[in-house]
Short mmCIF file of C-alpha atoms in Angstrom, two decimals:
data_model
loop_
_atom_site.label_atom_id
_atom_site.label_comp_id
_atom_site.label_asym_id
_atom_site.label_seq_id
_atom_site.Cartn_x
_atom_site.Cartn_y
_atom_site.Cartn_z
CA UNK P 1 89.49 -10.14 52.40
CA UNK P 2 90.22 -6.44 52.17
CA UNK P 3 92.71 -4.21 53.93
CA UNK P 4 91.73 -0.78 55.23
CA UNK P 5 94.18 2.10 55.59
CA UNK P 6 93.21 4.63 58.23
CA UNK P 7 94.03 8.25 57.53
CA UNK P 8 93.71 11.33 59.73
CA UNK P 9 90.42 13.00 58.79
CA UNK P 10 92.10 16.41 58.75
CA UNK P 11 94.67 15.30 56.18
CA UNK P 12 94.60 16.95 52.77
CA UNK P 13 96.12 15.67 49.51
CA UNK P 14 99.65 16.85 48.76
CA UNK P 15 101.26 17.08 45.33
CA UNK P 16 104.67 15.46 44.84
CA UNK P 17 106.67 15.72 41.64
CA UNK P 18 107.52 12.48 39.90
CA UNK P 19 111.02 11.31 40.78
CA UNK P 20 113.59 11.65 37.98
CA UNK P 21 113.89 8.30 36.21
CA UNK P 22 117.21 7.07 34.78
CA UNK P 23 116.83 6.58 31.03
CA UNK P 24 118.11 3.01 31.24
CA UNK P 25 115.21 2.07 33.54
CA UNK P 26 112.40 3.86 31.69
CA UNK P 27 111.25 0.91 29.54
CA UNK P 28 111.38 -1.51 32.48
CA UNK P 29 109.36 0.80 34.72
CA UNK P 30 106.73 1.33 32.02
CA UNK P 31 106.49 -2.46 31.50
CA UNK P 32 106.03 -3.00 35.22
CA UNK P 33 103.33 -0.32 35.43
CA UNK P 34 101.52 -1.90 32.48
CA UNK P 35 101.73 -5.32 34.15
CA UNK P 36 100.36 -4.03 37.46
CA UNK P 37 97.54 -2.17 35.67
CA UNK P 38 96.67 -5.22 33.58
CA UNK P 39 96.48 -7.41 36.70
CA UNK P 40 94.25 -4.88 38.40
CA UNK P 41 96.77 -4.06 41.12
CA UNK P 42 96.91 -0.36 40.22
CA UNK P 43 94.83 2.08 38.23
CA UNK P 44 95.74 5.40 36.67
CA UNK P 45 94.14 8.40 38.35
CA UNK P 46 93.89 12.09 37.60
CA UNK P 47 94.66 14.97 39.92
CA UNK P 48 92.27 15.72 42.75
CA UNK P 49 89.02 17.24 41.52
CA UNK P 50 89.36 20.19 43.85
CA UNK P 51 92.92 21.00 42.79
CA UNK P 52 93.33 24.61 41.70
CA UNK P 53 96.31 23.80 39.52
CA UNK P 54 96.79 20.98 37.05
CA UNK P 55 100.20 19.67 38.05
CA UNK P 56 100.68 17.41 35.05
CA UNK P 57 104.46 17.55 34.41
CA UNK P 58 105.86 19.30 31.35
CA UNK P 59 108.81 17.24 30.05
CA UNK P 60 112.30 18.64 30.53
CA UNK P 61 114.10 19.49 27.31
CA UNK P 62 117.08 17.25 28.13
CA UNK P 63 114.75 14.30 28.80
CA UNK P 64 113.24 14.67 25.34
CA UNK P 65 116.60 15.02 23.59
CA UNK P 66 117.84 11.83 25.24
CA UNK P 67 115.44 9.83 23.04
CA UNK P 68 116.49 11.28 19.66
CA UNK P 69 119.38 8.95 18.88
CA UNK P 70 119.13 6.99 15.63
CA UNK P 71 116.95 9.48 13.79
CA UNK P 72 117.97 10.59 10.28
CA UNK P 73 115.15 12.94 9.29
CA UNK P 74 112.80 15.04 11.37
CA UNK P 75 109.23 16.28 11.14
CA UNK P 76 108.12 19.17 13.36
CA UNK P 77 104.41 19.76 13.78
CA UNK P 78 103.16 23.14 15.00
CA UNK P 79 99.61 23.21 16.34
CA UNK P 80 97.30 26.07 15.43
CA UNK P 81 96.24 28.02 18.56
CA UNK P 82 97.13 24.93 20.54
CA UNK P 83 95.26 25.19 23.85
CA UNK P 84 92.26 26.87 22.31
CA UNK P 85 91.50 23.74 20.31
CA UNK P 86 90.31 22.04 23.50
CA UNK P 87 86.73 22.71 24.61
CA UNK P 88 86.00 23.59 28.22
CA UNK P 89 83.29 21.83 30.15
CA UNK P 90 80.36 23.91 31.31
CA UNK P 91 81.47 24.16 34.95
CA UNK P 92 84.90 25.49 33.97
CA UNK P 93 83.64 28.24 31.68
CA UNK P 94 82.57 30.46 34.58
CA UNK P 95 86.19 30.69 35.74
CA UNK P 96 87.46 32.21 32.50
CA UNK P 97 85.23 35.25 32.06
CA UNK P 98 86.94 38.41 30.87
CA UNK P 99 85.76 41.98 31.34
CA UNK P 100 86.18 44.27 28.33
CA UNK P 101 84.95 47.67 27.22
CA UNK P 102 82.37 45.82 25.11
CA UNK P 103 81.05 43.79 28.02
CA UNK P 104 81.68 40.42 29.66
CA UNK P 105 82.91 37.46 27.62
CA UNK P 106 83.70 33.92 28.64
CA UNK P 107 85.86 31.37 26.89
CA UNK P 108 84.30 28.25 25.47
CA UNK P 109 87.76 26.79 24.87
CA UNK P 110 90.87 26.45 27.02
CA UNK P 111 92.58 29.87 27.00
CA UNK P 112 96.23 30.83 27.30
CA UNK P 113 97.22 32.45 30.58
CA UNK P 114 95.43 29.94 32.80
CA UNK P 115 98.04 28.22 35.00
CA UNK P 116 96.59 24.78 34.30
CA UNK P 117 96.48 25.15 30.50
CA UNK P 118 99.99 23.81 29.68
CA UNK P 119 99.53 20.74 31.89
CA UNK P 120 96.07 20.02 30.50
CA UNK P 121 97.28 20.32 26.91
CA UNK P 122 100.42 18.25 27.59
CA UNK P 123 98.32 15.43 29.01
CA UNK P 124 95.90 15.61 26.09
CA UNK P 125 98.63 15.30 23.46
CA UNK P 126 100.51 12.59 25.33
CA UNK P 127 97.30 10.56 25.43
CA UNK P 128 96.87 11.12 21.69
CA UNK P 129 100.34 9.78 20.77
CA UNK P 130 100.54 7.15 23.50
CA UNK P 131 102.12 3.93 22.26
CA UNK P 132 103.82 5.51 19.22
CA UNK P 133 107.63 5.40 19.23
CA UNK P 134 109.92 8.21 18.05
CA UNK P 135 107.45 10.99 18.91
CA UNK P 136 108.33 13.85 21.27
CA UNK P 137 105.69 16.19 22.68
CA UNK P 138 106.21 19.36 24.67
CA UNK P 139 102.95 21.28 24.94
CA UNK P 140 102.26 22.44 21.35
CA UNK P 141 105.53 21.25 19.76
CA UNK P 142 105.63 17.75 18.29
CA UNK P 143 108.79 16.20 16.84
CA UNK P 144 108.80 12.95 14.88
CA UNK P 145 111.77 10.93 13.67
CA UNK P 146 112.67 7.38 12.70
CA UNK P 147 115.61 5.11 12.05
CA UNK P 148 114.45 4.71 8.44
CA UNK P 149 112.33 6.83 6.10
CA UNK P 150 109.65 4.13 6.03
CA UNK P 151 109.48 4.06 9.83
CA UNK P 152 109.32 7.86 9.90
CA UNK P 153 106.49 8.01 7.34
CA UNK P 154 104.48 5.33 9.15
CA UNK P 155 104.84 7.17 12.44
CA UNK P 156 103.92 10.50 10.87
CA UNK P 157 100.84 8.97 9.24
CA UNK P 158 99.66 7.51 12.54
CA UNK P 159 100.18 10.78 14.45
CA UNK P 160 98.33 12.83 11.82
CA UNK P 161 95.51 10.30 11.79
CA UNK P 162 95.08 10.51 15.56
CA UNK P 163 95.21 14.31 15.58
CA UNK P 164 92.56 14.43 12.87
CA UNK P 165 90.39 12.00 14.79
CA UNK P 166 90.07 14.40 17.74
CA UNK P 167 89.93 17.54 15.63
CA UNK P 168 93.38 19.00 16.36
CA UNK P 169 94.50 21.35 13.56
CA UNK P 170 98.06 22.16 12.44
CA UNK P 171 99.60 25.47 11.44
CA UNK P 172 100.90 24.27 8.08
CA UNK P 173 103.22 27.23 7.44
CA UNK P 174 105.19 26.44 10.58
CA UNK P 175 105.36 22.68 10.08
CA UNK P 176 108.53 21.06 8.74
CA UNK P 177 108.35 17.65 7.07
CA UNK P 178 111.11 15.05 6.57
CA UNK P 179 113.97 17.53 7.03
CA UNK P 180 117.58 16.55 7.70
CA UNK P 181 117.82 19.36 10.24
CA UNK P 182 115.27 21.21 12.39
CA UNK P 183 115.18 23.70 15.25
CA UNK P 184 113.25 22.23 18.18
CA UNK P 185 112.84 23.87 21.60
CA UNK P 186 115.63 26.33 20.93
CA UNK P 187 118.24 23.88 19.65
CA UNK P 188 119.26 22.73 16.19
CA UNK P 189 119.04 18.97 15.67
CA UNK P 190 120.32 16.61 13.00
CA UNK P 191 121.50 13.01 12.87
CA UNK P 192 124.93 13.98 14.19
CA UNK P 193 123.68 15.66 17.35
CA UNK P 194 122.41 18.86 18.97
CA UNK P 195 123.72 22.38 18.34
CA UNK P 196 123.05 25.91 19.60
CA UNK P 197 120.94 27.94 17.16
CA UNK P 198 123.12 30.44 15.27
CA UNK P 199 120.64 33.31 15.60
CA UNK P 200 120.43 32.82 19.37
CA UNK P 201 124.22 32.72 19.69
CA UNK P 202 124.49 35.87 17.59
CA UNK P 203 121.97 37.66 19.82
CA UNK P 204 123.94 36.72 22.93
CA UNK P 205 127.19 37.81 21.26
CA UNK P 206 125.69 41.24 20.54
CA UNK P 207 124.42 41.72 24.09
CA UNK P 208 125.88 44.88 25.69
CA UNK P 209 127.75 44.77 28.96
CA UNK P 210 125.37 44.77 31.95
CA UNK P 211 125.07 48.00 33.92
CA UNK P 212 123.26 46.57 36.95
CA UNK P 213 122.33 43.32 38.70
CA UNK P 214 119.02 42.97 36.83
CA UNK P 215 120.73 43.12 33.44
CA UNK P 216 123.43 40.69 34.61
CA UNK P 217 120.82 38.18 35.78
CA UNK P 218 119.06 38.45 32.43
CA UNK P 219 122.31 37.76 30.55
CA UNK P 220 123.27 34.81 32.75
CA UNK P 221 119.76 33.38 32.38
CA UNK P 222 120.06 33.38 28.58
CA UNK P 223 123.59 31.96 28.71
CA UNK P 224 122.61 29.21 31.14
CA UNK P 225 120.00 27.96 28.67
CA UNK P 226 122.99 26.63 26.72
CA UNK P 227 124.96 25.44 29.76
CA UNK P 228 124.93 21.83 28.55
CA UNK P 229 127.25 22.96 25.73
CA UNK P 230 129.64 24.92 27.95
CA UNK P 231 132.38 23.13 29.93
CA UNK P 232 133.25 24.55 33.36
CA UNK P 233 130.86 27.45 32.90
CA UNK P 234 130.47 28.07 36.63
CA UNK P 235 134.25 28.42 37.05
CA UNK P 236 134.44 30.88 34.17
CA UNK P 237 131.63 33.03 35.54
CA UNK P 238 132.99 33.28 39.10
CA UNK P 239 133.72 37.02 38.74
CA UNK P 240 130.16 37.69 37.62
CA UNK P 241 128.51 35.52 40.27
CA UNK P 242 130.21 37.59 42.97
CA UNK P 243 128.18 40.60 41.84
CA UNK P 244 124.97 38.68 42.57
CA UNK P 245 125.83 38.06 46.20
CA UNK P 246 123.83 39.86 48.87
CA UNK P 247 125.20 43.24 50.03
CA UNK P 248 127.78 43.30 47.20
CA UNK P 249 128.23 46.73 45.67
CA UNK P 250 127.96 46.83 41.88
CA UNK P 251 131.38 47.28 40.27
CA UNK P 252 131.98 46.42 36.60
CA UNK P 253 135.69 46.58 35.83
CA UNK P 254 138.28 44.98 33.55
CA UNK P 255 138.00 41.54 35.17
CA UNK P 256 134.21 41.44 34.81
CA UNK P 257 134.38 42.64 31.21
CA UNK P 258 137.04 40.02 30.42
CA UNK P 259 134.81 37.27 31.87
CA UNK P 260 131.81 38.64 29.97
CA UNK P 261 133.67 38.48 26.64
CA UNK P 262 135.12 35.02 27.38
CA UNK P 263 131.66 33.62 28.16
CA UNK P 264 130.49 34.76 24.73
CA UNK P 265 133.53 33.17 23.09
CA UNK P 266 132.86 29.91 24.91
CA UNK P 267 129.35 29.76 23.48
CA UNK P 268 130.53 30.72 19.97
CA UNK P 269 133.07 27.87 20.05
CA UNK P 270 130.62 25.29 21.44
CA UNK P 271 130.89 21.90 19.78
CA UNK P 272 128.09 19.55 18.80
CA UNK P 273 126.59 17.33 21.50
CA UNK P 274 126.10 13.80 20.19
CA UNK P 275 122.83 11.94 20.67
CA UNK P 276 122.57 9.46 23.51
CA UNK P 277 123.05 5.93 22.16
CA UNK P 278 122.24 2.99 24.48
CA UNK P 279 124.62 0.77 22.51
CA UNK P 280 127.68 2.93 23.17
CA UNK P 281 129.88 3.15 26.26
CA UNK P 282 129.28 6.15 28.53
CA UNK P 283 132.16 8.09 30.07
CA UNK P 284 131.65 10.40 33.05
CA UNK P 285 134.54 12.80 33.68
CA UNK P 286 134.44 15.00 36.81
CA UNK P 287 136.75 17.76 37.98
CA UNK P 288 136.92 20.57 40.52
CA UNK P 289 138.51 23.98 40.90
CA UNK P 290 138.82 26.46 43.80
CA UNK P 291 135.50 27.93 42.67
CA UNK P 292 133.34 25.13 41.30
CA UNK P 293 132.74 21.53 40.27
CA UNK P 294 131.96 20.25 36.81
CA UNK P 295 131.26 17.12 34.84
CA UNK P 296 131.05 16.01 31.23
CA UNK P 297 129.22 12.93 30.00
CA UNK P 298 130.56 11.49 26.75
CA UNK P 299 130.20 8.53 24.43
CA UNK P 300 133.08 6.34 23.32
CA UNK P 301 132.71 6.49 19.55
CA UNK P 302 133.53 3.75 17.05
CA UNK P 303 136.80 5.48 16.08
CA UNK P 304 137.93 5.49 19.73
CA UNK P 305 137.31 9.21 20.32
CA UNK P 306 135.19 10.66 23.12
CA UNK P 307 132.27 12.88 22.06
CA UNK P 308 130.31 14.94 24.64
CA UNK P 309 126.63 14.35 25.35
CA UNK P 310 126.33 17.13 27.92
CA UNK P 311 128.35 19.37 30.24
CA UNK P 312 127.28 20.61 33.65
CA UNK P 313 128.81 22.64 36.47
CA UNK P 314 128.04 24.67 39.56
CA UNK P 315 129.81 27.07 41.89
CA UNK P 316 131.02 26.05 45.34
CA UNK P 317 129.33 27.34 48.46
CA UNK P 318 131.35 29.33 50.98
CA UNK P 319 131.81 26.21 53.13
CA UNK P 320 132.78 24.03 50.15
CA UNK P 321 135.51 26.46 49.13
CA UNK P 322 137.33 25.47 52.35
CA UNK P 323 137.41 21.79 51.36
CA UNK P 324 140.73 20.13 50.62
CA UNK P 325 141.60 19.25 47.02
CA UNK P 326 140.64 15.61 47.65
CA UNK P 327 137.30 16.64 49.17
CA UNK P 328 136.54 18.92 46.23
CA UNK P 329 137.32 16.12 43.79
CA UNK P 330 135.02 13.82 45.75
CA UNK P 331 132.33 16.49 45.69
CA UNK P 332 132.71 16.76 41.89
CA UNK P 333 132.17 13.01 41.56
CA UNK P 334 129.06 13.11 43.74
CA UNK P 335 127.74 16.09 41.76
CA UNK P 336 128.37 14.36 38.43
CA UNK P 337 126.62 11.20 39.54
CA UNK P 338 123.63 12.95 41.10
CA UNK P 339 122.73 15.11 38.12
CA UNK P 340 123.03 12.41 35.46
CA UNK P 341 119.99 10.32 34.58
CA UNK P 342 122.04 8.37 32.04
CA UNK P 343 124.31 6.68 34.55
CA UNK P 344 122.40 3.51 35.41
CA UNK P 345 123.83 1.88 32.32
CA UNK P 346 125.94 -1.28 31.97
CA UNK P 347 128.65 0.32 29.77
CA UNK P 348 130.06 3.10 31.95
CA UNK P 349 133.57 4.40 32.48
CA UNK P 350 134.63 7.00 35.01
CA UNK P 351 137.40 9.60 34.85
CA UNK P 352 138.43 11.80 37.79
CA UNK P 353 140.44 15.00 37.78
CA UNK P 354 143.25 13.66 39.97
#
């Protein structure tokens, strides 16, 4: 007996992003998928053959960092001309012809600049390291750790063996092996937690005051990369966000300059963010102000102190600014819960602002 699903003949495939998965459920979901695949109830499929863009998801930085807890040493592998190590099939080569003063050339290997390249390479590397614990992959950056040196070395050996098997080469000068501290995806990492990179902080600190909206957007974009380290950032930046509103005339005065300087000081004073540890109690603290809502997720440490895992915040809309204090506090709670993928966890405490 077979069931038939009838579909409108004019229908075309649509791409939907994978839903964010709470970290506490990740292992259970993967086990269930493996069970269904083993029983023949599902099968893994690739994107539609006629798709113009490979929509394979690139992992979010915060999702990768959430798996680093327990590591003591780190190995960072840098791949040599990453995408170009993958050969193109014959049909694809005709799409990557380039016109130069010396004539027409076509790539035989996957080039940079093609929209699908990052997704294709991400999938390739994830397939290579599939089934190996304590390995993070984001396009051409691989990070390896382990709870013990022996575990780390065994993992490293297996990863290198698999890369060699398919002919993937490393850029040795940029690789870091068995280090107590590394910089990975723009953040410094060690066994204690995650930190902003000093050189990046210094560059932001030396940034001149913006003279127009474009320069302000560029500054805020760089600063927001470190927003997980910065409590109540949206509230602090309220004077600068006003300048980004439609039909607002540019005016950089004492208040804007004061906010600009304070935002730099906030980043310079940022504390370490501890690694997520499934064995420790989570604490979600939410608060609101007349201008924004914010939340901080922390761990209850063994000495009884609270150590932050991440901060987040956003500004209020025009309608939300008219909410009562109680409504704003409720909004802060909803915001804190919605943005946190850590929260489906048995050991959770909640703290409100009022």
